[in-house]
XYZ file of C-alpha atoms in Angstrom:
758
model
C 29.605 -10.240 -18.876
C 33.424 -9.751 -19.199
C 35.921 -8.289 -21.586
C 38.744 -11.162 -22.153
C 41.876 -10.893 -23.264
C 44.595 -12.997 -25.322
C 44.702 -15.339 -22.070
C 40.970 -16.090 -21.713
C 40.277 -17.857 -24.708
C 42.228 -20.684 -23.367
C 40.991 -20.794 -20.562
C 37.992 -21.145 -22.032
C 36.710 -24.771 -21.797
C 37.950 -24.614 -17.860
C 34.942 -21.913 -18.016
C 32.579 -23.948 -19.386
C 33.399 -27.295 -17.286
C 32.507 -25.025 -14.374
C 28.979 -23.784 -14.935
C 25.799 -26.425 -14.333
C 24.597 -27.896 -17.416
C 21.728 -25.270 -17.772
C 24.382 -22.731 -18.793
C 25.782 -21.767 -21.454
C 28.108 -19.691 -23.386
C 27.355 -16.895 -25.784
C 30.278 -15.425 -27.808
C 29.648 -12.773 -30.050
C 30.483 -9.092 -30.695
C 34.214 -10.058 -30.957
C 36.162 -6.944 -30.852
C 39.818 -6.358 -31.213
C 41.470 -4.694 -28.410
C 45.038 -4.552 -27.105
C 46.456 -7.600 -25.838
C 46.450 -7.691 -22.201
C 47.894 -9.914 -19.477
C 45.009 -10.277 -17.511
C 42.371 -12.575 -18.037
C 39.687 -10.134 -16.674
C 39.289 -6.361 -16.757
C 39.392 -6.163 -12.862
C 42.518 -7.429 -11.430
C 41.133 -9.059 -8.407
C 38.269 -11.384 -10.304
C 41.753 -12.090 -12.628
C 44.082 -13.559 -9.962
C 40.765 -14.794 -8.151
C 39.941 -17.285 -11.180
C 43.595 -17.861 -12.140
C 44.220 -19.236 -7.822
C 41.236 -21.184 -8.357
C 42.288 -23.214 -11.636
C 46.521 -23.111 -11.712
C 46.455 -26.635 -13.471
C 44.777 -25.420 -17.009
C 47.740 -24.223 -18.229
C 49.292 -27.254 -19.134
C 45.754 -28.968 -20.570
C 45.272 -28.407 -24.399
C 41.857 -26.641 -25.549
C 39.122 -29.362 -25.724
C 38.589 -30.261 -29.407
C 34.704 -30.288 -29.297
C 35.174 -26.936 -28.292
C 37.505 -26.259 -31.409
C 34.811 -27.467 -33.398
C 31.952 -25.475 -32.055
C 34.355 -21.990 -31.616
C 36.841 -22.400 -34.827
C 38.206 -19.148 -33.900
C 41.942 -18.325 -32.552
C 42.285 -16.268 -29.875
C 45.308 -14.835 -31.467
C 42.366 -13.669 -34.170
C 39.463 -12.911 -31.742
C 41.532 -11.277 -28.665
C 39.467 -9.129 -26.733
C 36.088 -10.613 -27.161
C 33.102 -11.120 -25.196
C 31.477 -14.090 -23.265
C 28.125 -13.826 -21.628
C 26.332 -16.250 -19.158
C 23.045 -15.458 -17.075
C 23.708 -13.906 -13.559
C 22.974 -17.609 -11.197
C 25.903 -19.190 -13.174
C 28.205 -15.762 -12.627
C 27.460 -16.180 -8.866
C 27.857 -19.870 -9.053
C 31.392 -19.664 -10.394
C 32.172 -16.303 -7.733
C 31.101 -18.678 -4.573
C 33.711 -21.935 -5.894
C 36.165 -19.054 -6.195
C 35.097 -17.923 -2.128
C 34.825 -21.173 -1.066
C 38.511 -22.100 -2.394
C 40.508 -19.281 -1.182
C 38.660 -19.352 2.325
C 40.367 -22.335 3.099
C 43.095 -22.055 5.623
C 46.395 -24.080 6.273
C 46.481 -25.042 9.695
C 49.499 -22.905 10.653
C 51.076 -20.154 8.568
C 54.512 -21.549 7.822
C 57.091 -24.063 8.629
C 60.601 -24.216 8.423
C 61.919 -27.227 6.977
C 65.726 -27.514 7.712
C 68.066 -25.620 9.537
C 71.589 -25.460 8.705
C 74.271 -24.923 11.402
C 78.272 -24.586 10.760
C 79.958 -22.774 13.818
C 83.128 -22.468 15.073
C 84.691 -21.237 18.428
C 88.825 -20.673 19.607
C 87.746 -21.290 23.425
C 88.658 -17.543 24.571
C 85.926 -15.702 26.621
C 86.948 -12.416 24.840
C 86.017 -14.491 21.596
C 82.743 -15.398 21.238
C 81.316 -18.099 19.128
C 80.565 -17.440 15.260
C 77.786 -19.272 13.147
C 76.355 -19.130 10.017
C 73.322 -20.313 10.096
C 70.739 -21.491 6.583
C 67.250 -21.456 7.543
C 64.693 -23.119 4.694
C 60.936 -22.381 5.582
C 57.620 -22.435 3.700
C 54.949 -19.392 4.107
C 52.101 -21.387 3.576
C 49.201 -18.124 3.182
C 49.514 -14.721 1.686
C 48.949 -12.726 4.782
C 51.581 -10.749 7.190
C 53.291 -13.258 9.591
C 56.082 -13.012 12.094
C 58.224 -15.653 11.961
C 60.841 -16.057 15.588
C 64.228 -17.233 14.175
C 66.310 -16.065 17.132
C 66.771 -14.164 20.495
C 67.942 -11.239 21.405
C 70.710 -12.352 22.850
C 72.709 -13.403 19.761
C 74.115 -10.864 17.311
C 73.405 -10.596 14.531
C 76.616 -9.541 12.225
C 75.069 -9.832 8.465
C 72.016 -11.555 6.668
C 70.234 -12.168 3.681
C 66.677 -12.745 2.825
C 65.580 -14.852 -0.618
C 61.718 -14.540 -1.470
C 59.768 -15.212 -3.915
C 59.624 -11.493 -4.643
C 63.238 -12.059 -5.795
C 62.600 -14.697 -9.303
C 60.957 -12.282 -10.730
C 61.418 -8.566 -12.062
C 59.050 -7.018 -9.304
C 60.554 -4.660 -7.313
C 58.085 -5.438 -4.545
C 59.508 -6.800 -0.830
C 57.610 -9.302 0.803
C 60.233 -10.293 3.444
C 61.536 -7.941 6.085
C 64.236 -8.709 9.097
C 63.473 -7.468 12.645
C 63.292 -7.091 16.351
C 59.955 -7.907 17.857
C 59.151 -9.682 21.861
C 62.518 -10.329 22.280
C 63.603 -12.354 18.718
C 64.727 -11.682 15.630
C 61.862 -11.996 13.608
C 61.305 -12.439 9.664
C 58.299 -10.711 8.384
C 56.503 -11.932 5.675
C 53.396 -11.515 3.890
C 53.465 -13.236 0.589
C 53.592 -17.125 0.225
C 56.507 -19.495 -0.793
C 59.760 -20.648 -0.204
C 62.008 -18.523 1.814
C 65.799 -18.983 2.459
C 67.421 -17.082 5.573
C 70.964 -16.839 6.049
C 72.354 -15.118 8.995
C 76.303 -14.975 10.404
C 75.636 -14.283 14.104
C 77.781 -14.178 17.488
C 76.951 -16.333 19.931
C 77.803 -15.694 23.837
C 79.272 -18.585 25.987
C 76.911 -19.970 28.290
C 79.705 -19.402 31.555
C 83.498 -17.654 32.159
C 85.082 -20.751 31.256
C 84.516 -20.636 27.885
C 83.474 -24.436 27.152
C 79.904 -24.277 26.264
C 76.877 -22.704 24.639
C 73.207 -22.674 24.450
C 71.633 -21.799 21.356
C 67.818 -21.360 20.743
C 66.304 -21.666 17.398
C 62.803 -22.663 15.709
C 61.358 -25.838 15.741
C 62.615 -27.482 12.109
C 61.741 -31.326 10.289
C 65.535 -31.257 9.705
C 68.825 -30.175 11.751
C 72.493 -30.289 10.921
C 75.464 -29.120 12.915
C 79.041 -28.618 11.988
C 81.192 -27.429 15.211
C 84.620 -26.394 15.099
C 86.901 -25.650 17.909
C 90.535 -24.310 17.400
C 91.449 -26.788 20.146
C 93.869 -30.363 19.440
C 92.071 -33.084 20.878
C 88.983 -31.732 22.755
C 86.088 -33.846 23.486
C 82.278 -31.497 21.962
C 79.536 -32.708 22.872
C 75.942 -31.587 21.726
C 72.459 -31.852 23.123
C 70.378 -33.589 21.211
C 72.237 -35.217 18.504
C 72.541 -38.268 16.534
C 75.233 -39.325 14.364
C 77.716 -37.681 16.086
C 80.979 -37.686 14.146
C 84.732 -36.159 15.838
C 87.122 -35.928 13.821
C 90.721 -33.564 14.453
C 93.872 -32.230 13.047
C 96.115 -35.038 14.381
C 94.121 -38.157 12.729
C 95.918 -39.932 10.367
C 93.402 -39.135 7.324
C 93.792 -35.344 8.252
C 97.437 -35.972 8.087
C 97.986 -32.704 10.879
C 95.706 -30.406 8.279
C 95.664 -26.951 9.604
C 92.556 -24.465 9.600
C 93.239 -21.518 7.409
C 94.732 -19.553 10.424
C 96.844 -22.392 11.036
C 95.642 -23.378 14.556
C 94.788 -27.425 15.163
C 91.265 -28.058 15.625
C 88.595 -30.013 16.754
C 85.076 -30.824 14.470
C 81.559 -32.546 15.886
C 79.409 -33.399 12.896
C 75.983 -34.642 13.527
C 72.686 -34.430 13.079
C 70.252 -32.792 15.526
C 66.326 -33.870 15.905
C 64.106 -31.143 15.613
C 64.210 -29.179 19.306
C 63.903 -25.399 20.155
C 67.306 -25.506 22.443
C 70.229 -26.760 21.228
C 73.259 -26.948 24.537
C 76.688 -27.607 22.956
C 79.598 -28.062 25.738
C 83.592 -28.881 24.994
C 86.173 -30.024 27.350
C 90.018 -31.411 27.561
C 89.972 -35.542 26.384
C 90.888 -37.855 28.975
C 91.999 -40.912 29.521
C 88.882 -43.316 31.110
C 89.461 -44.104 34.521
C 87.370 -46.557 36.912
C 84.020 -45.929 37.338
C 84.021 -44.591 40.253
C 86.817 -42.270 40.021
C 86.576 -38.423 39.827
C 88.692 -36.555 37.484
C 91.697 -34.885 38.255
C 90.825 -31.427 37.377
C 87.545 -31.799 38.911
C 89.007 -32.544 42.682
C 90.167 -28.799 42.888
C 85.875 -27.581 41.989
C 84.602 -26.655 45.315
C 80.705 -28.436 45.931
C 78.302 -27.378 48.340
C 75.110 -29.233 48.858
C 71.335 -28.198 49.752
C 69.005 -31.644 50.255
C 65.602 -32.068 50.555
C 64.325 -34.508 51.009
C 60.425 -35.993 51.815
C 59.798 -39.487 53.361
C 55.710 -40.806 52.521
C 55.395 -43.852 54.965
C 52.165 -46.019 54.417
C 50.972 -49.665 53.568
C 54.320 -51.130 54.366
C 56.465 -48.531 51.951
C 58.672 -45.748 52.540
C 58.492 -43.587 49.512
C 61.085 -40.737 49.419
C 61.995 -37.826 47.080
C 65.154 -36.303 47.354
C 66.096 -32.904 45.614
C 70.067 -32.225 45.516
C 70.560 -28.815 44.839
C 74.739 -28.416 43.861
C 75.905 -25.252 43.791
C 79.934 -25.399 41.714
C 82.213 -23.164 41.918
C 85.713 -22.492 40.308
C 85.049 -25.359 37.921
C 82.405 -27.385 36.308
C 81.159 -31.060 37.268
C 80.401 -33.699 34.840
C 79.480 -37.035 36.991
C 77.947 -37.090 40.316
C 77.802 -39.671 43.449
C 75.454 -40.080 46.183
C 75.839 -43.011 48.710
C 72.345 -44.521 49.236
C 71.401 -47.629 51.652
C 71.233 -50.631 50.268
C 67.680 -51.795 50.762
C 66.514 -48.354 49.553
C 65.273 -48.969 45.550
C 66.096 -46.247 43.476
C 63.315 -45.391 40.778
C 64.442 -43.011 38.566
C 66.510 -39.823 38.676
C 65.856 -36.812 37.168
C 67.506 -33.848 35.687
C 69.035 -32.254 33.220
C 71.392 -33.496 30.558
C 71.732 -37.198 32.049
C 73.469 -39.464 29.940
C 73.170 -42.479 32.284
C 73.449 -43.908 35.674
C 74.462 -47.097 37.517
C 74.174 -48.517 41.146
C 77.609 -50.289 42.721
C 76.439 -52.740 45.212
C 78.567 -53.070 48.614
C 81.315 -50.555 48.004
C 81.429 -47.034 49.662
C 83.880 -44.814 49.272
C 85.972 -43.610 52.380
C 85.998 -39.654 53.202
C 88.845 -38.009 53.611
C 89.333 -36.587 57.026
C 91.129 -33.045 57.904
C 95.025 -33.931 58.157
C 94.744 -37.343 55.971
C 96.661 -37.962 52.532
C 95.426 -36.783 49.147
C 94.912 -40.153 48.049
C 91.559 -41.734 48.587
C 90.401 -45.291 49.650
C 88.380 -47.937 48.496
C 86.778 -50.401 50.978
C 84.487 -53.270 51.176
C 82.245 -52.701 53.852
C 78.783 -55.108 54.079
C 78.715 -54.106 57.619
C 77.692 -50.449 56.395
C 74.889 -51.609 53.955
C 75.673 -48.645 51.507
C 75.658 -48.730 47.858
C 77.344 -45.994 45.423
C 74.909 -44.326 42.758
C 76.736 -42.226 39.885
C 75.542 -39.998 37.553
C 77.205 -38.827 34.406
C 75.844 -36.007 32.399
C 76.528 -35.131 28.888
C 78.513 -32.770 29.300
C 80.652 -30.358 32.594
C 78.062 -28.079 34.947
C 78.699 -24.818 36.082
C 77.233 -22.835 39.046
C 74.313 -24.406 39.425
C 72.556 -27.838 39.183
C 69.418 -29.960 40.556
C 68.745 -33.656 40.793
C 66.006 -35.430 41.864
C 66.134 -38.842 43.273
C 63.081 -40.959 44.014
C 63.247 -43.926 45.900
C 61.129 -46.492 47.767
C 61.812 -49.052 51.176
C 59.864 -51.824 52.359
C 58.800 -52.138 55.631
C 58.713 -55.201 57.787
C 54.922 -54.341 58.113
C 52.079 -51.872 58.000
C 53.246 -51.408 62.269
C 56.751 -51.784 63.160
C 60.040 -49.555 64.440
C 61.466 -48.029 60.448
C 64.593 -46.524 59.860
C 64.656 -43.844 57.734
C 67.095 -43.903 54.981
C 69.781 -41.598 55.308
C 70.720 -39.857 51.402
C 74.094 -38.440 51.353
C 76.718 -37.138 48.460
C 80.110 -37.442 48.127
C 82.662 -36.013 46.554
C 81.514 -32.712 48.060
C 83.133 -29.773 50.125
C 79.734 -29.402 52.284
C 76.039 -30.324 52.763
C 73.153 -29.684 54.226
C 69.367 -29.639 54.269
C 65.945 -30.369 55.263
C 63.592 -33.672 56.111
C 60.226 -33.830 56.449
C 57.841 -36.708 57.497
C 54.557 -37.071 56.179
C 51.794 -40.170 56.396
C 50.300 -41.465 53.559
C 47.332 -43.545 55.290
C 46.127 -43.165 58.660
C 49.291 -44.211 60.041
C 50.415 -43.153 63.654
C 54.619 -41.933 63.423
C 56.860 -41.304 66.455
C 60.519 -40.772 67.255
C 62.173 -43.699 68.705
C 66.119 -42.473 68.047
C 67.714 -39.728 66.096
C 71.304 -38.659 65.886
C 72.816 -35.830 63.768
C 69.287 -34.233 63.327
C 67.681 -30.960 64.888
C 63.357 -31.324 65.674
C 62.116 -28.025 63.746
C 58.675 -26.282 63.327
C 56.345 -26.822 60.649
C 56.817 -23.502 59.443
C 60.456 -23.356 59.205
C 60.788 -25.768 56.338
C 61.425 -24.646 52.898
C 58.414 -23.761 50.686
C 59.977 -25.971 48.178
C 59.789 -29.158 50.708
C 55.940 -27.844 51.591
C 55.718 -28.176 48.038
C 56.458 -31.649 47.547
C 54.418 -33.154 50.528
C 51.083 -34.546 49.797
C 49.888 -34.045 53.283
C 50.906 -32.144 55.921
C 54.423 -33.268 57.495
C 53.929 -34.693 61.303
C 58.082 -34.565 61.870
C 60.376 -31.842 60.161
C 64.196 -32.001 61.073
C 67.334 -30.012 59.784
C 70.935 -31.354 59.849
C 74.547 -30.001 58.957
C 75.945 -33.227 57.887
C 74.017 -35.987 55.915
C 76.290 -38.804 56.720
C 75.804 -38.520 60.102
C 71.719 -38.336 60.073
C 69.815 -41.937 61.775
C 66.659 -41.295 62.675
C 64.367 -44.556 63.977
C 60.855 -44.391 64.125
C 57.764 -46.198 65.315
C 54.535 -46.470 62.884
C 51.352 -48.337 63.824
C 48.769 -48.847 61.637
C 45.119 -48.218 62.556
C 42.023 -50.099 61.391
C 39.997 -48.028 58.442
C 36.890 -45.978 59.747
C 33.808 -45.998 57.826
C 32.863 -42.592 56.473
C 30.508 -41.269 54.211
C 31.052 -41.557 50.696
C 27.725 -39.358 49.390
C 25.805 -37.076 51.246
C 22.752 -34.769 50.250
C 23.813 -31.152 51.071
C 20.043 -29.899 50.811
C 16.927 -31.604 49.539
C 13.521 -29.241 48.314
C 10.364 -31.669 48.541
C 7.188 -29.512 46.833
C 3.764 -31.209 46.507
C 0.819 -30.195 44.187
C -2.496 -31.877 45.706
C -5.528 -32.154 43.362
C -8.735 -34.129 44.587
C -7.514 -37.370 44.960
C -3.651 -36.929 43.432
C -0.693 -34.998 44.106
C 2.391 -34.377 42.259
C 6.322 -34.133 43.789
C 9.402 -33.035 42.903
C 12.322 -34.088 44.729
C 15.376 -31.786 44.288
C 18.697 -32.541 46.050
C 22.032 -31.029 45.810
C 24.258 -34.417 46.451
C 28.172 -34.377 46.870
C 29.861 -38.076 45.534
C 32.647 -40.412 45.549
C 31.979 -43.421 45.186
C 28.146 -43.993 45.555
C 26.546 -45.903 42.585
C 23.200 -45.369 43.078
C 20.538 -42.731 45.133
C 17.689 -45.016 46.383
C 14.496 -43.567 47.204
C 11.492 -45.749 48.665
C 8.333 -43.851 47.226
C 4.500 -44.297 49.288
C 2.481 -46.325 47.956
C 0.275 -46.230 44.882
C 3.174 -43.805 43.475
C 4.600 -43.678 39.862
C 7.725 -42.459 38.641
C 7.403 -39.742 36.391
C 10.851 -38.171 35.461
C 14.322 -38.598 36.885
C 17.287 -36.219 36.054
C 21.133 -35.761 37.152
C 22.896 -32.771 36.688
C 19.437 -31.645 34.221
C 19.943 -34.456 32.300
C 17.605 -37.283 32.095
C 19.181 -40.749 33.230
C 17.205 -44.111 33.730
C 16.047 -45.047 36.893
C 15.861 -49.122 38.016
C 13.872 -50.339 41.289
C 16.207 -53.128 43.309
C 13.867 -56.255 44.478
C 12.403 -54.006 48.011
C 10.462 -51.733 45.130
C 13.004 -49.098 45.829
C 14.322 -46.425 43.364
C 17.658 -46.092 42.391
C 18.936 -43.149 40.252
C 22.676 -43.528 39.023
C 24.644 -41.100 40.208
C 27.710 -39.833 38.879
C 30.921 -38.225 40.671
C 31.336 -35.313 41.875
C 34.289 -32.851 40.201
C 36.794 -31.395 42.833
C 37.928 -28.394 42.361
C 40.737 -27.108 45.126
C 40.498 -29.842 46.916
C 37.106 -30.234 46.943
C 34.175 -31.972 45.900
C 31.240 -29.722 43.553
C 27.629 -30.947 44.189
C 25.456 -31.712 41.206
C 21.873 -31.683 41.487
C 19.570 -34.689 41.430
C 15.668 -34.813 40.327
C 13.056 -37.112 40.703
C 9.449 -36.585 39.692
C 6.629 -38.827 40.966
C 2.669 -38.866 41.204
C 0.955 -40.114 44.103
C -2.558 -41.463 44.432
C -4.668 -40.853 47.179
C -7.319 -43.460 49.168
C -9.317 -40.980 48.118
C -10.813 -37.816 47.030
C -10.818 -34.643 48.843
C -15.195 -34.032 50.182
C -16.419 -30.922 51.194
C -14.762 -31.396 54.810
C -12.287 -34.143 56.553
C -8.949 -35.149 57.148
C -6.155 -36.047 54.586
C -2.623 -37.633 55.514
C 0.130 -36.287 53.171
C 3.684 -37.835 52.448
C 5.890 -34.702 52.968
C 9.383 -36.351 52.434
C 10.376 -40.058 51.053
C 12.948 -42.710 52.530
C 16.285 -42.230 51.157
C 19.133 -43.715 52.007
C 21.753 -41.153 51.705
C 22.042 -38.952 54.875
C 20.147 -34.727 53.955
C 21.795 -32.242 55.871
C 19.138 -29.292 55.144
C 15.309 -31.040 54.104
C 13.080 -28.663 52.914
C 9.216 -28.941 51.972
C 6.503 -26.680 49.804
C 2.656 -27.884 49.682
C 0.289 -26.543 47.308
C -2.928 -27.004 48.346
C -6.546 -26.254 46.622
C -7.073 -22.427 47.733
C -11.309 -23.435 47.996
C -10.427 -25.346 51.432
C -9.635 -23.926 54.681
C -7.012 -25.587 56.537
C -6.513 -26.107 59.951
C -2.962 -26.969 62.219
C -0.573 -29.627 60.535
C 0.135 -32.920 62.682
C 3.523 -34.490 62.172
C 7.203 -34.838 62.689
C 8.624 -31.927 60.547
C 8.214 -28.603 61.558
C 5.729 -25.786 60.038
C 7.793 -22.532 59.202
C 6.016 -19.237 58.129
C 9.745 -18.654 55.700
C 12.923 -20.994 54.761
C 15.877 -19.933 56.812
C 17.808 -20.004 53.678
C 17.722 -20.767 50.086
C 16.446 -24.464 49.085
C 17.471 -25.939 46.082
C 15.805 -25.639 42.772
C 15.290 -27.745 39.704
C 17.607 -26.638 37.029
C 14.524 -26.306 34.725
C 16.383 -23.819 32.248
C 17.567 -25.995 29.661
C 17.952 -29.683 28.986
C 14.968 -31.135 27.598
C 12.190 -28.343 27.423
C 9.082 -29.235 30.039
C 5.678 -31.107 28.692
C 2.646 -29.497 29.174
C 1.164 -32.209 31.450
C -0.948 -30.231 33.081
C -2.693 -26.499 32.923
C -1.254 -24.127 35.170
C -4.174 -22.217 35.278
C -6.299 -25.022 36.386
C -4.072 -25.115 39.627
C -4.389 -20.957 39.762
C -8.329 -21.384 40.109
C -8.922 -24.630 41.722
C -12.805 -23.830 42.473
C -13.517 -26.884 41.472
C -10.683 -29.317 42.540
C -10.072 -30.181 38.684
C -8.065 -34.127 38.499
C -4.261 -33.561 36.563
C -5.736 -35.601 33.206
C -8.877 -34.119 31.608
C -12.222 -35.060 32.350
C -12.128 -37.319 29.069
C -9.142 -38.963 30.033
C -10.131 -40.045 33.472
C -13.171 -41.826 31.701
C -11.260 -44.264 29.831
C -10.335 -47.417 30.870
C -7.139 -47.159 33.325
C -3.543 -48.019 31.796
C -0.323 -47.377 32.024
C -0.493 -44.696 29.070
C 2.416 -42.906 28.063
C 4.366 -44.490 30.819
C 7.206 -46.683 29.314
C 10.447 -48.250 31.164
C 13.747 -48.770 29.819
C 14.465 -45.556 27.695
C 14.804 -41.786 28.783
C 12.349 -40.098 30.512
C 10.818 -36.735 30.022
C 11.602 -33.123 31.935
C 8.205 -32.174 34.187
C 7.248 -29.282 34.758
C 5.497 -28.598 38.033
C 1.842 -27.069 38.132
C 1.564 -23.727 40.607
C -1.114 -22.100 42.417
C -2.505 -22.652 45.363
C -2.402 -22.118 48.858
C 1.924 -22.866 50.145
C 2.707 -24.672 53.088
C 6.541 -24.397 54.292
C 7.992 -27.150 56.743
C 11.818 -27.731 57.254
C 13.878 -29.875 59.057
C 17.752 -30.668 59.363
C 20.022 -34.146 59.787
C 17.278 -36.634 58.105
C 18.945 -40.022 57.877
C 16.946 -43.126 56.614
C 13.747 -41.217 57.506
C 10.301 -40.556 55.634
C 8.127 -38.016 56.964
C 3.901 -37.708 56.383
C 2.165 -34.868 57.730
C -2.178 -34.605 58.270
C -4.437 -31.760 58.528
C -8.275 -31.132 58.441
C -9.791 -29.129 55.818
C -13.458 -27.596 54.932
C -14.101 -26.292 51.868
C -14.969 -22.457 51.978
C -18.716 -21.372 51.216
C -18.697 -19.337 47.877
C -21.482 -16.432 46.970
C -23.020 -17.065 43.896
C -25.393 -15.041 41.570
C -28.669 -15.570 40.227
C -27.965 -14.291 36.648
C -31.994 -14.545 35.936
C -33.898 -13.053 38.610
C -31.129 -10.172 38.841
C -32.440 -9.269 35.334
C -35.883 -9.651 36.249
C -35.810 -7.449 38.614
C -33.774 -4.983 36.770
C -36.527 -4.438 34.312
C -39.080 -4.105 37.059
C -37.055 -1.536 38.223
C -36.967 0.282 35.164
C -40.519 -0.210 34.747
C -41.727 1.469 38.063
C -39.848 4.481 37.507
C -40.939 4.544 33.459
C -44.838 4.154 35.562
C -43.945 6.971 37.871
C -42.124 9.209 35.272
C -45.863 8.603 33.428
C -48.056 9.912 36.021
C -46.338 13.043 36.569
C -46.603 13.564 33.331
C -50.072 13.375 33.443
C -50.878 15.164 36.576
C -48.739 18.157 35.983
C -48.301 18.329 32.038
C -51.784 19.496 31.264
């Protein structure tokens, strides 16, 4: 029951269409009330309903409704609508369902416009005007990271949905949280954030900066450097356009400050890091020449190289750690042997790289002239790798080369490729040799290398090695190093690809049948099946791998094949998984009052078993002698045997009652007597489908056996038995005896009464 306002009458058709066919609106007792901007008296109900039907504001009233209710909303404002409780609850359920649907994330940054300028002076950092457009998708407090705190915010302005209305309530605030300038918003809608910030330079040379921004769908950059004819690069960027103050189009136009300038305009793909570099433009020279300004730079290099030998190939990974002082460097030159293939070059801000064959730059020796001479030297068998960067690099830089060199054969003499850097002041490093396959590596000849121990290698070099290094060296000048190795390939030896860590055979004997449960803990890398040769007259009941039912198969020899899974690897170790096989064996004859019985305690398994455990449960109505066989009987196990993972998976099937085996005085069979009388057949055994999980019966006398290292062997034991004599009472005789005693006592009391009672 809701008192309606003027707005309510407009939404009556919408409410009527939301109610099931069985419901109805009863309108009456129209009372005139003060006009209210809400639909319902409760503000929460009003907002909840209006959010669920935002499209009805533009829909006219249904003519059929107008004919049925020819009352105007202005005349009868404040009337009442009545509906039953089921219809009302149905409406609320629909509203809550719509309200509970949330977007995958709370906000989206749609566009960032960046306009910046700098004078290239260390005491005057770069200034940017950022215009960030974003949408808040859900009505809840959200913290949106905008810029890192290394950037100084000078001015800020935020336009939110509240600014479009007359409400004075604020829904957006700027603050600092977690090392970022953040925007805190509550109400959904579009927001525009305008910031005027100062960004520090990346180094003291004031020729580059890096700015971190939120990921946006669209980015644009307009950057101005107050220098004439400057080369500006932005990474990443697309569609870059450079303009400067000395072009004919600009007609020597000056900035408002009267300075010369160079402007970069480009689009930026979605990224969180934007790197901007600028330097004076120089004329293009030969691809192998170094900028005159870069000649004054001091560059030291530390080299970390790992060569992996095996399968007729020497695979190398070289990390070049540059230390750049008093300047920047935008290109690097590296000498590589001609026979070595360069697979990849990895590093930050790589523009491109190229290889020049059979050309080497002769290094300038002390006392020589300043000019460096190029000479063709095919006898030196080297090539030049040159790497160009998007911008000049200062301080530290890492470059990684992945190379490959063919060997003459798998067993031969190998000259290890020597990689050296050109145009550097000093170079030192470390070299490690490892084997990827079963090869024997020995040193034949070396120059310029010092042999060191394995633990003297840097940790970064050890981390790059797949296997422990066989040979370790250090050097002070890579151009003078030479290493010749003797590599011998040996034949592969056969190894186990699957092993059974432990196995537990549990057998429960009845009068003419024995039910076995074989549980194994298996490590496997390549084996597809484990084959088990069961005793004669055996039937498979169930097979599980990792507590999941699997379909067993049979090969031509009749062995049961259980499919295996691959062991998971954790910390370079193969994890074990369980394999469970349940089978029933029919004995040649039933147990008599006394005699001797032979029992199989372990079937033949084609995978070696490290530790075998056997538990036999025999009827408690018999007395047993000593067991004779190849497996030693023990009082208790030396360690815990593997157990069936009966928790979870398929529920155990009550195919045998545990109570029968706990008592066992009559040695009942696994099947009820009525089923034993039936004609023999397959019963519920079906091939080609997943089996059920069987629960082993409990009860009887337990005997334990144990053995180590079982390989392609099956074991049986034999034991003599004799049925115990059972003491029984005849209930009829006992009752007559008790009646006779009672009658005799009665006669004695009667005689005593007659004698002494008178």
